[in-house]
Coordinates of N, CA and C in Angstrom, one line a residue:
X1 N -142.1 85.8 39.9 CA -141.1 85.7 38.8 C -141.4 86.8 37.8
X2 N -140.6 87.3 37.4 CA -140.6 88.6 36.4 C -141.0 88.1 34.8
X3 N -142.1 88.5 34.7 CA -143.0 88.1 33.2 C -141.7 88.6 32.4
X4 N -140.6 89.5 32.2 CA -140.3 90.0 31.5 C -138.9 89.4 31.2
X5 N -138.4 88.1 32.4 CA -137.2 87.2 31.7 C -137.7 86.0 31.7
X6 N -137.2 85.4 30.2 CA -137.7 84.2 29.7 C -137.2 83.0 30.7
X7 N -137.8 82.0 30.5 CA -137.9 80.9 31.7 C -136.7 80.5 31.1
X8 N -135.9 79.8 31.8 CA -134.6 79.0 31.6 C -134.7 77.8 30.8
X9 N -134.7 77.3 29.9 CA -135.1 75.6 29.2 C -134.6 74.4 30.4
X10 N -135.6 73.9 30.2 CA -135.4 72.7 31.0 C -134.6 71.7 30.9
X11 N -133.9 71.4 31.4 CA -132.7 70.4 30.8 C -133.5 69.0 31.0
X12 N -133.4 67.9 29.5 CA -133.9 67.1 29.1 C -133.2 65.9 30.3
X13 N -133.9 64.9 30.9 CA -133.6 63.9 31.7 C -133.2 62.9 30.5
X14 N -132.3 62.5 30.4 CA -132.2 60.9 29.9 C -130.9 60.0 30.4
X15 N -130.7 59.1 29.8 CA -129.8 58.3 30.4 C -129.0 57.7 29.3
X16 N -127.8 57.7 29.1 CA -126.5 57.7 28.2 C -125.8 55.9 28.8
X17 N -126.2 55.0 27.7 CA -126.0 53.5 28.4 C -124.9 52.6 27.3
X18 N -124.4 52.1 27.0 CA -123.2 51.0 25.9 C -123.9 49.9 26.3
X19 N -124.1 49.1 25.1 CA -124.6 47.6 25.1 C -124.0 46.8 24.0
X20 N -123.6 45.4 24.3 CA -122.8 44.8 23.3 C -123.9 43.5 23.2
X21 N -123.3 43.3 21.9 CA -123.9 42.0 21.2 C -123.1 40.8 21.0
X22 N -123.1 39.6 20.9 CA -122.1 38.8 20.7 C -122.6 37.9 20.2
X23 N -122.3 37.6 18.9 CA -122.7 36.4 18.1 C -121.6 35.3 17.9
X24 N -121.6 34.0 18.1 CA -120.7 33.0 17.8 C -121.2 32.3 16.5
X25 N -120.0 32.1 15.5 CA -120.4 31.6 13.8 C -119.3 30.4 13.5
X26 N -119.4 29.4 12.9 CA -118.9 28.3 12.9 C -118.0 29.2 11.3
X27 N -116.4 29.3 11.5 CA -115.4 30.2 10.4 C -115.4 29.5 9.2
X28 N -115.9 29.9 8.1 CA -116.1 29.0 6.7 C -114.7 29.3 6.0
X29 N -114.4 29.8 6.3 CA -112.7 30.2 5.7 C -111.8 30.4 6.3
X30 N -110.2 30.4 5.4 CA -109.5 30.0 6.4 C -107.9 31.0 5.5
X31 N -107.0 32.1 5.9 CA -106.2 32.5 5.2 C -105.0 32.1 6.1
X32 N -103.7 31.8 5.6 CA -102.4 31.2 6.1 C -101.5 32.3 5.0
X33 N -100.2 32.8 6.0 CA -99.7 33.7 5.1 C -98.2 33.1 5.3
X34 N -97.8 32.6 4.1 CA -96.2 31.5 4.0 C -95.4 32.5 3.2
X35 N -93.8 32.1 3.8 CA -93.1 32.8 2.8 C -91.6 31.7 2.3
X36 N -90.9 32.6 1.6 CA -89.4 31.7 0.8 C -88.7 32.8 1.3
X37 N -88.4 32.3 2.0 CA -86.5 33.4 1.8 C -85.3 32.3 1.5
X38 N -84.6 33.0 0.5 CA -83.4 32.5 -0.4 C -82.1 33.3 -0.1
X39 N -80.8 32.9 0.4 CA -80.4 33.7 0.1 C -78.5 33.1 -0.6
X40 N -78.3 34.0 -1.6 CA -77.6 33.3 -2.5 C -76.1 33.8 -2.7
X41 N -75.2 34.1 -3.7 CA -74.0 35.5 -3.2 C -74.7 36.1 -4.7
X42 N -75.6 36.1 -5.5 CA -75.8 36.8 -6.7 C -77.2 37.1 -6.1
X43 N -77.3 38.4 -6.6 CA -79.0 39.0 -6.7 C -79.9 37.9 -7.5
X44 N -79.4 37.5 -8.6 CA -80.0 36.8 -9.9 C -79.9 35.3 -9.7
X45 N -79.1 35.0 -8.6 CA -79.2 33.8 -8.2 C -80.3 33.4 -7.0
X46 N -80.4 34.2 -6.2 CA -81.7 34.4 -5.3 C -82.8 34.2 -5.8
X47 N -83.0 35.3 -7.0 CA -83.7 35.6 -7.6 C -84.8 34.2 -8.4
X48 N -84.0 33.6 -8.9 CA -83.9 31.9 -9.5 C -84.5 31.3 -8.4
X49 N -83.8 31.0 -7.6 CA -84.0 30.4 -6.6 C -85.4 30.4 -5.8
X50 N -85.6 31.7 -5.5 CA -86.9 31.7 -4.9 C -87.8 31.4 -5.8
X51 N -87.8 32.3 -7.0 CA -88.7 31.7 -7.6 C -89.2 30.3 -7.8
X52 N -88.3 30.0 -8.0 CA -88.3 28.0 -8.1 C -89.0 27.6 -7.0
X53 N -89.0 27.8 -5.9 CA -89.4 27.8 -4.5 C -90.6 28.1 -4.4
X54 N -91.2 29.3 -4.6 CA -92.1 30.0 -4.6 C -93.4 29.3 -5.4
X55 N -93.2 28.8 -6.9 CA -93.6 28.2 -7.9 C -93.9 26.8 -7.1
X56 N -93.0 26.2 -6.5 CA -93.7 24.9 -5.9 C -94.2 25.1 -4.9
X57 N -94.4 26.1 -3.9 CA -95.2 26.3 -2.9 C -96.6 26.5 -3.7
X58 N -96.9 27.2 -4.3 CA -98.0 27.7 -5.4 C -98.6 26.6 -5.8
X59 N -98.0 25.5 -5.9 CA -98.1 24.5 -6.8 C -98.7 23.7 -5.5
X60 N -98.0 23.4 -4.3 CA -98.6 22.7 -3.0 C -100.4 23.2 -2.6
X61 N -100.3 24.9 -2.4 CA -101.1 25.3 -2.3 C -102.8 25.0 -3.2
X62 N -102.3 25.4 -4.5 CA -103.3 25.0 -5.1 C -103.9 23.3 -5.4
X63 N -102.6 22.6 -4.8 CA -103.4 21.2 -4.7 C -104.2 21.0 -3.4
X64 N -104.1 22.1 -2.3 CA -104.9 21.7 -1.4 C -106.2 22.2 -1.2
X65 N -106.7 23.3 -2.5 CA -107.7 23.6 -3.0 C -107.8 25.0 -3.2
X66 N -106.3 25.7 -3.0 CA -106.5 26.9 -3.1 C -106.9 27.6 -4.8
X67 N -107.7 28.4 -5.1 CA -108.0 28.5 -6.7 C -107.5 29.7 -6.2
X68 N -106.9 30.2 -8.3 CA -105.7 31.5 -8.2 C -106.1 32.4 -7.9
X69 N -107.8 32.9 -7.7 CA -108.2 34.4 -7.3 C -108.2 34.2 -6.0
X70 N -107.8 32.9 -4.9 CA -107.5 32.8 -3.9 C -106.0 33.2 -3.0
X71 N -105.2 33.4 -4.1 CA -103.9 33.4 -3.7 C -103.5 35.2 -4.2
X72 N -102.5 35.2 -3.2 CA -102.0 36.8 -3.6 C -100.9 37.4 -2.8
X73 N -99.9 37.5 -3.9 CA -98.4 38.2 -3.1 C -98.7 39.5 -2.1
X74 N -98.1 39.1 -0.7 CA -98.4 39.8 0.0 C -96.2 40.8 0.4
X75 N -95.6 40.4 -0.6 CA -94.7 41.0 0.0 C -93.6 40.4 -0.7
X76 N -92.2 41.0 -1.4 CA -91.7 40.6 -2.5 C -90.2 41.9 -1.9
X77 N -89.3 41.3 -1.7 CA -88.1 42.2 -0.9 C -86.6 41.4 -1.4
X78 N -85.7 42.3 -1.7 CA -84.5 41.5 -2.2 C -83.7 42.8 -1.6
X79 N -82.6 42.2 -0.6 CA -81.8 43.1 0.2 C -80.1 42.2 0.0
X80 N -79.5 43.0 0.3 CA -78.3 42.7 0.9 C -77.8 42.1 2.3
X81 N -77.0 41.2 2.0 CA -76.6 40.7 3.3 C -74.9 40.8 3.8
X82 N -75.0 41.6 4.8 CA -73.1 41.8 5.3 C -73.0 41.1 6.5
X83 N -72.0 40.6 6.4 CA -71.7 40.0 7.8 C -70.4 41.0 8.4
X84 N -70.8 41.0 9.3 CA -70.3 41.9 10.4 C -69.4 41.8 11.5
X85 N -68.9 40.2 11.1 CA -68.0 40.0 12.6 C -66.7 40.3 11.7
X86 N -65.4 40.2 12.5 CA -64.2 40.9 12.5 C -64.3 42.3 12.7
X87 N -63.2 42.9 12.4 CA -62.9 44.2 12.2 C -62.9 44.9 10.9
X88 N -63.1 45.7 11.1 CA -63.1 46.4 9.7 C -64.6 46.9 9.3
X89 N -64.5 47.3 8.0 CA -66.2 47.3 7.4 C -66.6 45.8 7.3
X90 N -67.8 46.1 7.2 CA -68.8 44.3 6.8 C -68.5 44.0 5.5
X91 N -68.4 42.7 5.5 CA -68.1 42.0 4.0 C -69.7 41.8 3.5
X92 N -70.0 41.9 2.2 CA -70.7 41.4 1.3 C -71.0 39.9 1.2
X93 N -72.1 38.8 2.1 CA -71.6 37.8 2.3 C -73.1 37.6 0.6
X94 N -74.0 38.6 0.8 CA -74.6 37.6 -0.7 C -76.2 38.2 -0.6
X95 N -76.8 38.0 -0.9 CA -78.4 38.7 -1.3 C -79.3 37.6 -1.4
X96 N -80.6 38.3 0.2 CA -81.3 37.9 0.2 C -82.8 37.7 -0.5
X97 N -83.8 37.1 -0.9 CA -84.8 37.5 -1.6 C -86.1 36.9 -0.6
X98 N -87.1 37.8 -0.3 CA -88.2 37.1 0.8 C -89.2 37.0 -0.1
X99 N -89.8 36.7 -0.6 CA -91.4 36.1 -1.3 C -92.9 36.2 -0.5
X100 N -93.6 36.5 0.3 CA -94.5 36.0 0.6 C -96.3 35.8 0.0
X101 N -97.4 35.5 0.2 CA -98.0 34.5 0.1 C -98.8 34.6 0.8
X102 N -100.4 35.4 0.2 CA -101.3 34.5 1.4 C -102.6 33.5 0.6
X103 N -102.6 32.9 0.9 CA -103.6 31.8 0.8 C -105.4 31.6 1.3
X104 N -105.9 31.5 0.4 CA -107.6 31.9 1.4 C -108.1 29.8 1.0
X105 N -107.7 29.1 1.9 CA -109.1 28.3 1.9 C -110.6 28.2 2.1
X106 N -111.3 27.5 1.7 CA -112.6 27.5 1.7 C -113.2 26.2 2.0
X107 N -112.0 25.3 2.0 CA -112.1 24.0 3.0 C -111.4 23.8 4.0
X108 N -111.9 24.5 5.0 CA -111.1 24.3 6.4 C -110.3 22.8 6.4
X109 N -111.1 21.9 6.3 CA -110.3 20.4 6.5 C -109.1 20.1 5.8
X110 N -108.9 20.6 4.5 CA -107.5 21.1 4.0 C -106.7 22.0 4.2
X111 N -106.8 22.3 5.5 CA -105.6 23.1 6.4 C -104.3 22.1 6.7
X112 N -104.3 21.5 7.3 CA -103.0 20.6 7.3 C -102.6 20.6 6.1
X113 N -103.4 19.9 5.0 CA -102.7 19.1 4.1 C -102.1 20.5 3.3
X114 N -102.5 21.7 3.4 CA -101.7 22.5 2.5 C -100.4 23.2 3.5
X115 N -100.8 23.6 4.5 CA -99.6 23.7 5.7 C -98.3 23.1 5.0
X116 N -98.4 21.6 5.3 CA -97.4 21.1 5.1 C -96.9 20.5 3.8
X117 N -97.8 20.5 3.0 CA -97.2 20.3 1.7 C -97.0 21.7 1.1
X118 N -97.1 23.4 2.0 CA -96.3 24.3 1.5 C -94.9 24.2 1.4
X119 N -94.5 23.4 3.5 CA -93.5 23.5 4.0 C -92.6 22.8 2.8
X120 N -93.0 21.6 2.6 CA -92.5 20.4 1.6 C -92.3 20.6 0.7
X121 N -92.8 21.8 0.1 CA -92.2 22.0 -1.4 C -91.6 23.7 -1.0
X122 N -91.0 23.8 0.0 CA -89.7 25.3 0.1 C -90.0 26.0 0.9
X123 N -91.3 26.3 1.3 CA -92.3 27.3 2.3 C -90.9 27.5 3.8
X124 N -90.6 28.7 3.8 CA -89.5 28.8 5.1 C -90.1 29.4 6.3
X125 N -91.0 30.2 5.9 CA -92.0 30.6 7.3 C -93.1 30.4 7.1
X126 N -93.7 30.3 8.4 CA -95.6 30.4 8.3 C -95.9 31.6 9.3
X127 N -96.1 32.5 8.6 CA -96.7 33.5 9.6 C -97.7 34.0 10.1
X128 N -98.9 33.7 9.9 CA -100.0 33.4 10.5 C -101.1 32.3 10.2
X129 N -102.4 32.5 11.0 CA -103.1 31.7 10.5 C -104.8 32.3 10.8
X130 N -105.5 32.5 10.2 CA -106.4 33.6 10.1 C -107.9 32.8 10.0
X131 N -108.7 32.4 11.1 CA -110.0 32.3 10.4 C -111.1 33.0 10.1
X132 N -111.8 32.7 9.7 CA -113.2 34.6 9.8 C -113.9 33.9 8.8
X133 N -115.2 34.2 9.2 CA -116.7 33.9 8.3 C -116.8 35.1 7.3
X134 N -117.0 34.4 5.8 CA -116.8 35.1 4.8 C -118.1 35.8 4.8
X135 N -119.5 35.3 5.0 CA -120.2 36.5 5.0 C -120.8 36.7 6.7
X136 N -120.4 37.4 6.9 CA -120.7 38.1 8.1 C -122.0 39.2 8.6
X137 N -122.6 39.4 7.4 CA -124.1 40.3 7.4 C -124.8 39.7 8.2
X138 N -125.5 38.4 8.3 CA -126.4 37.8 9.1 C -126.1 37.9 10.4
X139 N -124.8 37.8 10.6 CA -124.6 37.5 12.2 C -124.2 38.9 12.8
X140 N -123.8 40.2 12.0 CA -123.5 41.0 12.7 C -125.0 41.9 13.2
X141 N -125.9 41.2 11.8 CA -127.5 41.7 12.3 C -127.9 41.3 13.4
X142 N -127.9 40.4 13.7 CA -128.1 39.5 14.9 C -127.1 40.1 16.7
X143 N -126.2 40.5 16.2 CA -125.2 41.3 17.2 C -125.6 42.1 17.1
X144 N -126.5 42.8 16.3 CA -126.6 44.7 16.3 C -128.1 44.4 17.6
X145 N -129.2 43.3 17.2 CA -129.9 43.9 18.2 C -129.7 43.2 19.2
X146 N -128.8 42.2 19.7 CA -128.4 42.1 21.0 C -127.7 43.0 22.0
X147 N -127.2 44.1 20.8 CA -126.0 45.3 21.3 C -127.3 46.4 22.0
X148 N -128.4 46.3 21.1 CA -129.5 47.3 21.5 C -130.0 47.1 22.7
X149 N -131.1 45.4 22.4 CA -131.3 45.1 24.1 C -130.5 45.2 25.3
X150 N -129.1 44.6 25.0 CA -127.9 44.7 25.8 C -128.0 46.2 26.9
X151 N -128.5 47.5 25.8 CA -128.1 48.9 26.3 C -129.8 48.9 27.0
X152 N -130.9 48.6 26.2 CA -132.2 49.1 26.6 C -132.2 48.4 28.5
X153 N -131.6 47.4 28.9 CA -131.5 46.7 29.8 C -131.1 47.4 30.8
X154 N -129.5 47.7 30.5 CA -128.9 48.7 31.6 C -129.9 50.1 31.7
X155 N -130.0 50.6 30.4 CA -130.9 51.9 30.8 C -132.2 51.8 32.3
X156 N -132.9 50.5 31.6 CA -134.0 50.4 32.9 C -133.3 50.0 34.5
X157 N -132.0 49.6 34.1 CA -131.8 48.5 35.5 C -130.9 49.8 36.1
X158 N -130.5 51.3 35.5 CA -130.1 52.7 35.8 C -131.5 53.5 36.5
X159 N -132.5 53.3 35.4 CA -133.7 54.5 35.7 C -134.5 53.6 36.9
X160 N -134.7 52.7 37.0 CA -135.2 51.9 38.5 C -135.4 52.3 39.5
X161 N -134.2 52.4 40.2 CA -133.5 52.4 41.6 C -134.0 54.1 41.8
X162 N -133.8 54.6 40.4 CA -133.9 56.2 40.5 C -135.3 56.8 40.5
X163 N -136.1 55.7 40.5 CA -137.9 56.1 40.3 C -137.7 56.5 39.0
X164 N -137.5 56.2 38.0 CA -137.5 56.9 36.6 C -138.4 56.0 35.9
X165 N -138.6 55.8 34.8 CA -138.9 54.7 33.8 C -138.3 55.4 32.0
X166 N -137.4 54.9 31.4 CA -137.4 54.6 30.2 C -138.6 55.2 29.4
X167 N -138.3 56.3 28.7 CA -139.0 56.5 27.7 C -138.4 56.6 26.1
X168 N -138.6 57.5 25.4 CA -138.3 57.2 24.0 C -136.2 57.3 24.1
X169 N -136.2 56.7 22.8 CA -134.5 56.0 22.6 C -134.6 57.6 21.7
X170 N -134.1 58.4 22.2 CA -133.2 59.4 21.4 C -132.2 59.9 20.4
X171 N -130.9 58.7 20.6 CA -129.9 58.2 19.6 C -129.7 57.1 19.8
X172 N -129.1 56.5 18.8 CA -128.0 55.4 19.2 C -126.9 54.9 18.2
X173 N -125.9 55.1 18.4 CA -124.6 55.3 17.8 C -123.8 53.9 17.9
X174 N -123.8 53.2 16.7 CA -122.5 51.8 16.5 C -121.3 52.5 16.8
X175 N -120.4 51.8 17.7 CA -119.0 51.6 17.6 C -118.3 51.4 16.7
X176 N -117.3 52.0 16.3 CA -116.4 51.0 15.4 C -116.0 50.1 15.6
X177 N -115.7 49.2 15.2 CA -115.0 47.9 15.6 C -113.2 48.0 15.3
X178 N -112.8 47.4 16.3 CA -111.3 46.9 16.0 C -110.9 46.7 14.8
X179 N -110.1 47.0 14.1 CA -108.9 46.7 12.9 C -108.1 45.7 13.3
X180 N -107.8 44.9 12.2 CA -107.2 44.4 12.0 C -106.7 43.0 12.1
X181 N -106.4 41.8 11.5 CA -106.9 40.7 11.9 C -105.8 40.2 12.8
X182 N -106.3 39.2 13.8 CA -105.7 38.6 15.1 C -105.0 37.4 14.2
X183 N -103.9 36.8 14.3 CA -103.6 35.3 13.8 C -104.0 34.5 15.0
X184 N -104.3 33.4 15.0 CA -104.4 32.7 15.6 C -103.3 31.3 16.4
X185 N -102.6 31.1 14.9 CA -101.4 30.3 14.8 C -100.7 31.2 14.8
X186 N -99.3 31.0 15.1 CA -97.9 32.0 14.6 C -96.9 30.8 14.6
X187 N -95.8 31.2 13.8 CA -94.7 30.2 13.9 C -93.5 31.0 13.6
X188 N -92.4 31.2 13.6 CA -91.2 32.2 13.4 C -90.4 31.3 12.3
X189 N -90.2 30.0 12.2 CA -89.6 29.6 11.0 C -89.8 27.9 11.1
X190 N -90.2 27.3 9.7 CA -90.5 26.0 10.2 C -89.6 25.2 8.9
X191 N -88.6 24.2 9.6 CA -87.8 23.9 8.4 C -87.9 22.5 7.6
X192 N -89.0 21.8 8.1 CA -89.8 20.7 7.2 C -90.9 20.2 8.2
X193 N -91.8 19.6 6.9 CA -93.1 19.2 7.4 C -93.0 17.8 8.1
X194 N -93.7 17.6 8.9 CA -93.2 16.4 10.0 C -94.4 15.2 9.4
X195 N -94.1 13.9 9.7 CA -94.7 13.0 9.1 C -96.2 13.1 9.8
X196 N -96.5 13.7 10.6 CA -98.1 13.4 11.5 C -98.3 14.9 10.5
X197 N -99.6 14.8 10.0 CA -100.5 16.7 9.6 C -100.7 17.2 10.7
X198 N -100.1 18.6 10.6 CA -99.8 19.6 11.4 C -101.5 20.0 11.9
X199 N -101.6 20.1 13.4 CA -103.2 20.0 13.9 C -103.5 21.2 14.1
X200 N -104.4 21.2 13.3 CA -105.0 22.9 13.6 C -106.6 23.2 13.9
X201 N -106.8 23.6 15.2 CA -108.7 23.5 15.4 C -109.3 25.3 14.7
X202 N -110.3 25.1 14.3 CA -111.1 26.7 14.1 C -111.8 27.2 14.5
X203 N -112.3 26.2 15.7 CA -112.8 27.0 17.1 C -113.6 27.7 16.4
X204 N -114.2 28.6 16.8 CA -115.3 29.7 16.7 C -114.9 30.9 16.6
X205 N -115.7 31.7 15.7 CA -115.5 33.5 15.4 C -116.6 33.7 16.2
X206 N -116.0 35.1 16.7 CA -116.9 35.9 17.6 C -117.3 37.1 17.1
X207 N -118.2 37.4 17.0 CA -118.7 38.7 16.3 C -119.7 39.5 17.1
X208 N -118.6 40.6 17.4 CA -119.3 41.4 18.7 C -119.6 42.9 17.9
X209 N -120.5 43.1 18.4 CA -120.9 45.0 18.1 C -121.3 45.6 19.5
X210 N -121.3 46.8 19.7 CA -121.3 47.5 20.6 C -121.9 49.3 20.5
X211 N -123.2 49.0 20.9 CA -124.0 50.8 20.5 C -123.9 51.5 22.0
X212 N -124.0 52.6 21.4 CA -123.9 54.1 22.5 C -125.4 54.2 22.3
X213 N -126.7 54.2 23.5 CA -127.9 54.8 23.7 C -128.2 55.8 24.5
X214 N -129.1 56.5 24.0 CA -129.7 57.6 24.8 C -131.0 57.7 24.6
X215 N -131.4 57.5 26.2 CA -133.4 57.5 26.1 C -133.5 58.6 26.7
X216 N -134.9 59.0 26.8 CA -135.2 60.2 27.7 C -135.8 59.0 29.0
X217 N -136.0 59.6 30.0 CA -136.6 59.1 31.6 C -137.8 60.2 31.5
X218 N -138.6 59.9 32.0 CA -140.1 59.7 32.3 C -140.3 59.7 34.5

């Protein structure tokens, strides 16, 4: 070998592995997102209307324990409405107003009773139904080093077969997690509350993390 060209670098051995964690947490909270649609032949009649609507839904809600830093307009739309059949242009049949609404309980067991005493005082949709553990630190700690062992696992159960052995962890990189919340419930339009409370279970939240590892092999 020629003293006079430098040796090549040795390319580092390691092993590139994903490991997930999965924690299950009993959901301490609970959000439901209801709306009012009105629709009237006056803007300002709508307008009345929902409100009045809206105010006793507010009014349902907070009796089933929602408090007001709990509650929060999620969506407030006042359009026109044409009808369309015959010939000609569309007639002006009257203006719509939608209102919506989401709600955070903190007593799951007053799910029903606010459900349907929304419905019962105007509530025209229910559009979802959302549970999720309010604090979530403890358990995603708990997922982070299951995500680790998860990867340290496959690394050895990779370097094995290969005569290798696992040496030092060189990086390891968290996943992002998915956006955005799943409903659980849906309903498209519900036009009164029925004499049985509306049954709703909250099952379990899953709280998954997922790391990118890199060890060197030995």
């Amino acid at each position: 070998e020629d003293p006079m060209i430098p040796a090549e670098p040795l390319t580092p051995r390691t092993v590139t592995v994903t490991g997930t964690g999965r924690v299950t947490a009993a959901p301490d909270i609970v959000e439901l997102r209801l709306g009012v649609a009105v629709t009237r032949p006056t803007a300002s009649a709508a307008a009345t209307d929902a409100a009045a609507a809206m105010t006793a839904v507010l009014g349902a809600l907070r009796a089933a324990g929602a408090a007001g830093e709990d509650l929060r307009t999620e969506g407030l739309t006042l359009a026109p409405v044409h009808d369309y059949r015959g010939e000609g242009a569309p007639t002006l049949r009257g203006y719509e107003l939608r209102n919506a609404v989401v709600a955070r309980l903190r007593d799951l067991a007053r799910l029903p009773e606010a459900i349907d005493g929304a419905i019962a005082a105007g509530a025209t949709t229910l559009d979802g139904v959302r549970f999720a553990v309010e604090d979530r630190a403890a358990a995603e700690m708990e997922a982070r080093s299951a995500a680790v062992g998860d990867a340290l696992a496959k690394a050895v159960a990779l370097a094995v077969p290969a005569g290798r052995t696992v040496g030092e962890v060189l990086a390891i990189r968290e996943a992002l997690p998915a956006s955005g919340p799943v409903p659980v419930v849906r309903a498209t339009r519900m036009m009164a509350a029925e004499a049985t409370p509306t049954p709703v279970e909250a099952g379990e939240a899953e709280i998954a993390v997922t790391v990118e590892l890199v060890a060197s092999l030995a």
